[in-house]
mmCIF file of C-alpha atoms in Angstrom:
data_model
loop_
_atom_site.group_PDB
_atom_site.id
_atom_site.type_symbol
_atom_site.label_atom_id
_atom_site.label_comp_id
_atom_site.label_asym_id
_atom_site.label_seq_id
_atom_site.Cartn_x
_atom_site.Cartn_y
_atom_site.Cartn_z
ATOM 1 C CA MET A 1 177.983 111.340 68.867
ATOM 2 C CA PRO A 2 177.102 109.246 72.092
ATOM 3 C CA VAL A 3 174.715 110.930 74.571
ATOM 4 C CA LEU A 4 175.200 110.920 78.321
ATOM 5 C CA GLN A 5 178.826 109.832 78.009
ATOM 6 C CA TRP A 6 179.410 110.777 81.842
ATOM 7 C CA LEU A 7 176.674 108.189 82.873
ATOM 8 C CA ASN A 8 177.783 104.812 83.876
ATOM 9 C CA PRO A 9 175.805 102.096 82.134
ATOM 10 C CA ASP A 10 175.939 99.736 85.017
ATOM 11 C CA PHE A 11 174.464 102.253 87.166
ATOM 12 C CA VAL A 12 171.471 102.684 85.371
ATOM 13 C CA LYS A 13 171.122 98.888 84.840
ATOM 14 C CA ASP A 14 171.478 98.555 88.433
ATOM 15 C CA ILE A 15 168.318 101.012 89.046
ATOM 16 C CA PHE A 16 166.095 98.655 86.903
ATOM 17 C CA GLU A 17 167.304 95.410 88.229
ATOM 18 C CA SER A 18 166.927 96.429 92.004
ATOM 19 C CA ASN A 19 163.624 97.875 91.212
ATOM 20 C CA THR A 20 164.406 101.195 92.185
ATOM 21 C CA CYS A 21 162.588 102.566 89.252
ATOM 22 C CA SER A 22 160.179 100.845 86.918
ATOM 23 C CA THR A 23 159.844 103.463 84.157
ATOM 24 C CA ILE A 24 162.330 105.618 82.204
ATOM 25 C CA GLU A 25 160.618 108.766 83.829
ATOM 26 C CA GLU A 26 161.476 107.657 86.903
ATOM 27 C CA ALA A 27 164.911 106.597 86.156
ATOM 28 C CA ARG A 28 165.532 110.117 84.401
ATOM 29 C CA ASN A 29 164.462 111.627 87.815
ATOM 30 C CA TYR A 30 166.394 109.483 90.038
ATOM 31 C CA ILE A 31 169.607 110.015 87.833
ATOM 32 C CA CYS A 32 169.150 113.806 88.009
ATOM 33 C CA GLU A 33 168.737 113.726 91.768
ATOM 34 C CA SER A 34 172.003 111.474 92.114
ATOM 35 C CA TYR A 35 174.039 113.711 89.687
ATOM 36 C CA PRO A 36 172.903 117.439 90.465
ATOM 37 C CA GLN A 37 176.014 118.732 89.179
ATOM 38 C CA GLN A 38 175.411 117.473 85.583
ATOM 39 C CA LYS A 39 173.154 118.977 82.927
ATOM 40 C CA SER A 40 169.483 117.986 83.239
ATOM 41 C CA PHE A 41 168.318 115.500 80.128
ATOM 42 C CA THR A 42 165.178 114.473 78.962
ATOM 43 C CA ALA A 43 163.622 110.675 79.253
ATOM 44 C CA ARG A 44 164.098 110.443 75.301
ATOM 45 C CA THR A 45 167.770 111.071 75.809
ATOM 46 C CA LEU A 46 167.768 108.281 78.249
ATOM 47 C CA GLN A 47 166.113 106.162 76.355
ATOM 48 C CA ILE A 48 168.685 106.584 73.573
ATOM 49 C CA PHE A 49 171.400 105.787 76.035
ATOM 50 C CA MET A 50 169.745 102.676 77.186
ATOM 51 C CA HIS A 51 169.227 101.440 73.487
ATOM 52 C CA ASP A 52 172.841 102.172 72.699
ATOM 53 C CA ASN A 53 174.109 100.196 75.781
ATOM 54 C CA GLU A 54 171.447 97.532 75.336
ATOM 55 C CA ILE A 55 169.700 98.132 78.739
ATOM 56 C CA SER A 56 166.302 96.773 79.077
ATOM 57 C CA TYR A 57 163.958 98.236 81.863
ATOM 58 C CA LYS A 58 161.348 95.668 81.401
ATOM 59 C CA LYS A 59 162.106 92.182 82.515
ATOM 60 C CA PRO A 60 160.687 89.246 80.359
ATOM 61 C CA LEU A 61 158.291 87.014 81.974
ATOM 62 C CA SER A 62 159.265 83.288 82.685
ATOM 63 C CA LYS A 63 157.618 80.845 80.861
ATOM 64 C CA GLU A 64 155.571 79.885 83.911
ATOM 65 C CA GLU A 65 154.403 83.346 84.526
ATOM 66 C CA LEU A 66 153.407 84.099 80.915
ATOM 67 C CA GLU A 67 151.495 80.629 80.768
ATOM 68 C CA GLU A 68 149.572 81.986 84.011
ATOM 69 C CA GLN A 69 148.729 85.416 82.559
ATOM 70 C CA VAL A 70 147.510 83.787 79.362
ATOM 71 C CA ARG A 71 145.414 81.276 81.348
ATOM 72 C CA ILE A 72 143.885 84.228 83.287
ATOM 73 C CA ALA A 73 143.211 86.311 80.001
ATOM 74 C CA THR A 74 141.414 83.007 78.297
ATOM 75 C CA THR A 75 139.269 83.000 81.280
ATOM 76 C CA GLU A 76 138.232 86.550 80.734
ATOM 77 C CA ILE A 77 138.098 86.732 77.042
ATOM 78 C CA GLY A 78 137.333 83.337 75.921
ATOM 79 C CA GLY A 79 139.239 80.798 73.515
ATOM 80 C CA VAL A 80 138.651 82.545 70.325
ATOM 81 C CA ALA A 81 141.507 84.987 70.494
ATOM 82 C CA GLY A 82 144.600 83.881 68.724
ATOM 83 C CA ARG A 83 148.252 84.928 69.294
ATOM 84 C CA LYS A 84 147.833 88.560 67.809
ATOM 85 C CA ALA A 85 144.611 89.347 69.702
ATOM 86 C CA MET A 86 145.822 87.621 72.881
ATOM 87 C CA GLN A 87 148.910 89.809 72.670
ATOM 88 C CA GLY A 88 146.968 93.057 72.190
ATOM 89 C CA TYR A 89 144.969 92.199 75.371
ATOM 90 C CA LEU A 90 148.015 91.403 77.262
ATOM 91 C CA ARG A 91 149.542 94.723 76.107
ATOM 92 C CA SER A 92 146.518 96.559 77.334
ATOM 93 C CA LYS A 93 147.361 95.062 80.685
ATOM 94 C CA GLY A 94 150.966 96.108 80.526
ATOM 95 C CA ILE A 95 152.166 92.730 79.897
ATOM 96 C CA GLN A 96 154.904 92.392 76.902
ATOM 97 C CA ALA A 97 155.239 89.122 75.205
ATOM 98 C CA LEU A 98 156.210 87.948 71.680
ATOM 99 C CA GLN A 99 153.411 86.263 69.797
ATOM 100 C CA LYS A 100 155.774 83.012 69.477
ATOM 101 C CA ARG A 101 155.668 82.661 73.060
ATOM 102 C CA ILE A 102 152.098 83.478 73.503
ATOM 103 C CA SER A 103 151.098 81.003 70.970
ATOM 104 C CA ASN A 104 153.307 78.224 72.749
ATOM 105 C CA ALA A 105 151.494 79.433 76.036
ATOM 106 C CA GLN A 106 148.215 78.884 74.529
ATOM 107 C CA LYS A 107 149.005 75.557 73.372
ATOM 108 C CA ILE A 108 149.709 74.409 77.004
ATOM 109 C CA VAL A 109 147.121 76.441 78.689
ATOM 110 C CA GLY A 110 144.079 75.959 76.252
ATOM 111 C CA GLN A 111 144.728 73.016 74.159
ATOM 112 C CA VAL A 112 140.962 72.579 73.149
ATOM 113 C CA TYR A 113 140.631 76.321 72.030
ATOM 114 C CA PHE A 114 144.165 75.972 70.026
ATOM 115 C CA GLU A 115 142.851 72.852 68.075
ATOM 116 C CA ASN A 116 139.228 74.576 67.445
ATOM 117 C CA ARG A 117 141.114 77.660 66.070
ATOM 118 C CA ARG A 118 143.147 75.488 63.909
ATOM 119 C CA GLN A 119 140.005 73.847 62.531
ATOM 120 C CA ASP A 120 138.093 77.330 62.494
ATOM 121 C CA ILE A 121 135.398 76.140 64.568
ATOM 122 C CA GLN A 122 135.994 78.213 67.687
ATOM 123 C CA HIS A 123 133.829 81.109 66.203
ATOM 124 C CA GLN A 124 131.019 78.778 66.119
ATOM 125 C CA LEU A 125 131.036 78.159 69.897
ATOM 126 C CA ASN A 126 130.401 80.531 72.605
ATOM 127 C CA PRO A 127 133.211 82.987 71.890
ATOM 128 C CA LYS A 128 133.206 85.091 75.014
ATOM 129 C CA PRO A 129 132.194 84.107 78.709
ATOM 130 C CA TYR A 130 130.131 86.451 80.735
ATOM 131 C CA GLN A 131 132.142 88.168 83.140
ATOM 132 C CA ALA A 132 131.177 90.686 86.023
ATOM 133 C CA THR A 133 133.668 91.619 88.417
ATOM 134 C CA CYS A 134 131.713 92.440 91.431
ATOM 135 C CA PHE A 135 128.010 92.830 92.660
ATOM 136 C CA GLY A 136 126.739 96.191 91.388
ATOM 137 C CA TYR A 137 128.776 95.591 87.995
ATOM 138 C CA ASN A 138 125.857 94.808 85.865
ATOM 139 C CA LEU A 139 121.980 94.683 86.237
ATOM 140 C CA HIS A 140 119.918 92.870 83.608
ATOM 141 C CA PHE A 141 116.397 93.683 83.031
ATOM 142 C CA ASP A 142 113.581 91.358 81.044
ATOM 143 C CA GLN A 143 109.979 90.923 80.827
ATOM 144 C CA ASN A 144 108.188 87.877 80.196
ATOM 145 C CA GLU A 145 104.713 87.962 78.368
ATOM 146 C CA LYS A 146 103.968 84.204 78.537
ATOM 147 C CA LEU A 147 100.555 85.105 80.224
ATOM 148 C CA VAL A 148 100.011 88.257 78.738
ATOM 149 C CA GLU A 149 96.721 86.841 77.366
ATOM 150 C CA TYR A 150 95.539 86.723 81.050
ATOM 151 C CA GLY A 151 96.708 90.299 81.590
ATOM 152 C CA ILE A 152 99.737 89.131 83.451
ATOM 153 C CA VAL A 153 103.463 90.254 82.322
ATOM 154 C CA PHE A 154 106.377 89.568 84.437
ATOM 155 C CA VAL A 155 109.466 91.737 85.054
ATOM 156 C CA MET A 156 112.679 90.948 86.639
ATOM 157 C CA ALA A 157 116.057 92.486 87.425
ATOM 158 C CA VAL A 158 119.116 90.207 88.153
ATOM 159 C CA ASP A 159 122.570 91.234 89.479
ATOM 160 C CA GLY A 160 125.188 90.099 86.852
ATOM 161 C CA LYS A 161 127.651 88.962 89.097
ATOM 162 C CA SER A 162 125.749 86.712 91.626
ATOM 163 C CA ALA A 163 122.445 86.233 89.582
ATOM 164 C CA PHE A 164 120.734 87.683 92.699
ATOM 165 C CA ILE A 165 116.968 88.617 91.552
ATOM 166 C CA THR A 166 116.807 92.270 93.199
ATOM 167 C CA ARG A 167 113.318 93.004 92.167
ATOM 168 C CA ALA A 168 110.430 91.203 90.487
ATOM 169 C CA SER A 169 107.140 92.546 89.604
ATOM 170 C CA ILE A 170 103.799 91.540 88.180
ATOM 171 C CA MET A 171 101.702 93.849 85.985
ATOM 172 C CA PRO A 172 98.638 93.803 83.907
ATOM 173 C CA ARG A 173 100.772 95.270 80.740
ATOM 174 C CA LYS A 174 104.378 96.724 80.274
ATOM 175 C CA ASN A 175 104.517 100.285 81.640
ATOM 176 C CA ASN A 176 107.485 102.492 81.876
ATOM 177 C CA ILE A 177 106.548 104.045 85.221
ATOM 178 C CA THR A 178 105.682 100.768 86.870
ATOM 179 C CA ILE A 179 108.874 99.109 85.650
ATOM 180 C CA TYR A 180 110.883 102.112 86.917
ATOM 181 C CA ASP A 181 108.891 102.287 90.118
ATOM 182 C CA GLN A 182 108.784 98.781 91.076
ATOM 183 C CA VAL A 183 112.089 97.106 89.509
ATOM 184 C CA PHE A 184 114.650 99.875 88.862
ATOM 185 C CA ALA A 185 114.102 102.451 91.761
ATOM 186 C CA ALA A 186 113.383 99.661 94.242
ATOM 187 C CA SER A 187 116.472 97.908 93.279
ATOM 188 C CA VAL A 188 118.581 101.035 93.437
ATOM 189 C CA VAL A 189 116.944 102.110 96.918
ATOM 190 C CA ASP A 190 118.085 98.633 98.345
ATOM 191 C CA PHE A 191 121.340 98.118 97.028
ATOM 192 C CA GLY A 192 122.645 101.415 95.159
ATOM 193 C CA LEU A 193 123.176 102.509 91.696
ATOM 194 C CA TRP A 194 124.448 99.812 89.205
ATOM 195 C CA ASP A 195 127.498 100.710 87.029
ATOM 196 C CA GLN A 196 125.562 99.548 83.944
ATOM 197 C CA THR A 197 122.111 98.077 83.316
ATOM 198 C CA ILE A 198 121.546 96.014 80.499
ATOM 199 C CA GLN A 199 118.169 95.475 78.601
ATOM 200 C CA ASP A 200 116.698 94.728 75.464
ATOM 201 C CA CYS A 201 115.404 97.368 72.971
ATOM 202 C CA GLY A 202 111.904 97.770 74.040
ATOM 203 C CA ARG A 203 110.395 100.795 74.874
ATOM 204 C CA GLU A 204 109.045 99.647 78.309
ATOM 205 C CA PHE A 205 112.583 100.255 79.762
ATOM 206 C CA PHE A 206 113.004 103.996 78.338
ATOM 207 C CA LEU A 207 112.288 105.413 81.836
ATOM 208 C CA SER A 208 114.519 103.297 83.703
ATOM 209 C CA ILE A 209 117.291 104.106 80.759
ATOM 210 C CA PHE A 210 116.809 107.680 81.108
ATOM 211 C CA ILE A 211 117.214 107.802 84.881
ATOM 212 C CA GLN A 212 120.545 105.295 84.824
ATOM 213 C CA ASP A 213 121.850 107.828 82.322
ATOM 214 C CA TYR A 214 120.918 110.961 84.279
ATOM 215 C CA LEU A 215 122.482 109.580 87.336
ATOM 216 C CA LYS A 216 125.798 108.233 85.901
ATOM 217 C CA ASP A 217 128.031 110.665 87.345
ATOM 218 C CA PHE A 218 127.064 109.115 90.644
ATOM 219 C CA ARG A 219 128.407 105.720 89.924
ATOM 220 C CA VAL A 220 130.892 105.212 92.787
ATOM 221 C CA LYS A 221 132.337 101.516 92.062
ATOM 222 C CA PRO A 222 136.061 100.827 92.744
ATOM 223 C CA ASN A 223 138.244 99.126 90.093
ATOM 224 C CA THR A 224 135.696 99.781 87.368
ATOM 225 C CA GLU A 225 136.226 101.239 83.942
ATOM 226 C CA ARG A 226 134.780 104.789 84.099
ATOM 227 C CA THR A 227 134.427 105.064 80.453
ATOM 228 C CA ARG A 228 131.732 102.003 80.762
ATOM 229 C CA PRO A 229 128.453 103.510 79.303
ATOM 230 C CA PRO A 230 125.686 103.677 81.850
ATOM 231 C CA PHE A 231 123.426 101.164 79.804
ATOM 232 C CA ARG A 232 123.231 98.839 77.161
ATOM 233 C CA GLN A 233 120.513 97.578 74.682
ATOM 234 C CA VAL A 234 120.943 94.350 73.423
ATOM 235 C CA THR A 235 119.082 91.326 72.179
ATOM 236 C CA SER A 236 117.687 88.751 73.989
ATOM 237 C CA CYS A 237 120.281 86.022 73.221
ATOM 238 C CA LYS A 238 123.085 88.276 74.763
ATOM 239 C CA ASN A 239 121.109 88.949 77.717
ATOM 240 C CA ASN A 240 121.331 85.276 79.050
ATOM 241 C CA ARG A 241 121.908 86.265 82.653
ATOM 242 C CA VAL A 242 118.545 86.826 82.991
ATOM 243 C CA GLU A 243 116.851 84.839 80.408
ATOM 244 C CA ARG A 244 117.990 81.792 82.016
ATOM 245 C CA VAL A 245 115.511 82.681 85.050
ATOM 246 C CA TRP A 246 112.523 82.388 83.128
ATOM 247 C CA GLN A 247 113.047 78.687 82.488
ATOM 248 C CA GLU A 248 112.212 77.964 86.168
ATOM 249 C CA VAL A 249 109.642 80.875 86.175
ATOM 250 C CA ASN A 250 107.649 79.018 83.343
ATOM 251 C CA ALA A 251 108.150 75.878 84.853
ATOM 252 C CA ARG A 252 106.016 76.966 87.847
ATOM 253 C CA VAL A 253 103.285 78.888 85.931
#
């Protein structure tokens, strides 16, 4: 039996085409307010009604709009993602598109990436570019023991977005308290608490990691994921933001 027989399909279609409502729940509330004399119904009932009358509340993206979204996504996650992974990433951003349309857009936006994926060599290249949305998003730590035989150890902290060296210190040996006091704490006092710290798995950063985790509820950064862990321990090859600075330091030693 058809549902909502009293409801005009053109009225529902006009709600979405005029951008009066953008979701089914909003449309249900709007219709109930417009027809107070009718019995209330659920969003699921309205969804069935729209399906029976071939009404869509999501306007498909044009070819140019989809290419622009694919271009933005490619700069964010790199060229290793094929049509399926790209579709999932776009869905996470609220963008719906068929895999065939996404594949055609990838051929235009990233032709080199597309050919590399066909030859199965894209995974051998840098699969994911580094991304930091704002100053204070990531703080990278690392130590340099090139002159450890002379009793000199360099420790540095670099902001991920700007590559700005927030603090650097020289010490006779790696020490948790010294690194925390002269590098981590000094950076936080001057610039505030970072959303995430990134360092290697060495024990010399344990105190800084503990304090970062202890203060994680005080991270107040707009437009950032609140589910991000306060710290990450990675290998040196994944901490390139600060590792690349050592080349200049070593050249001056």
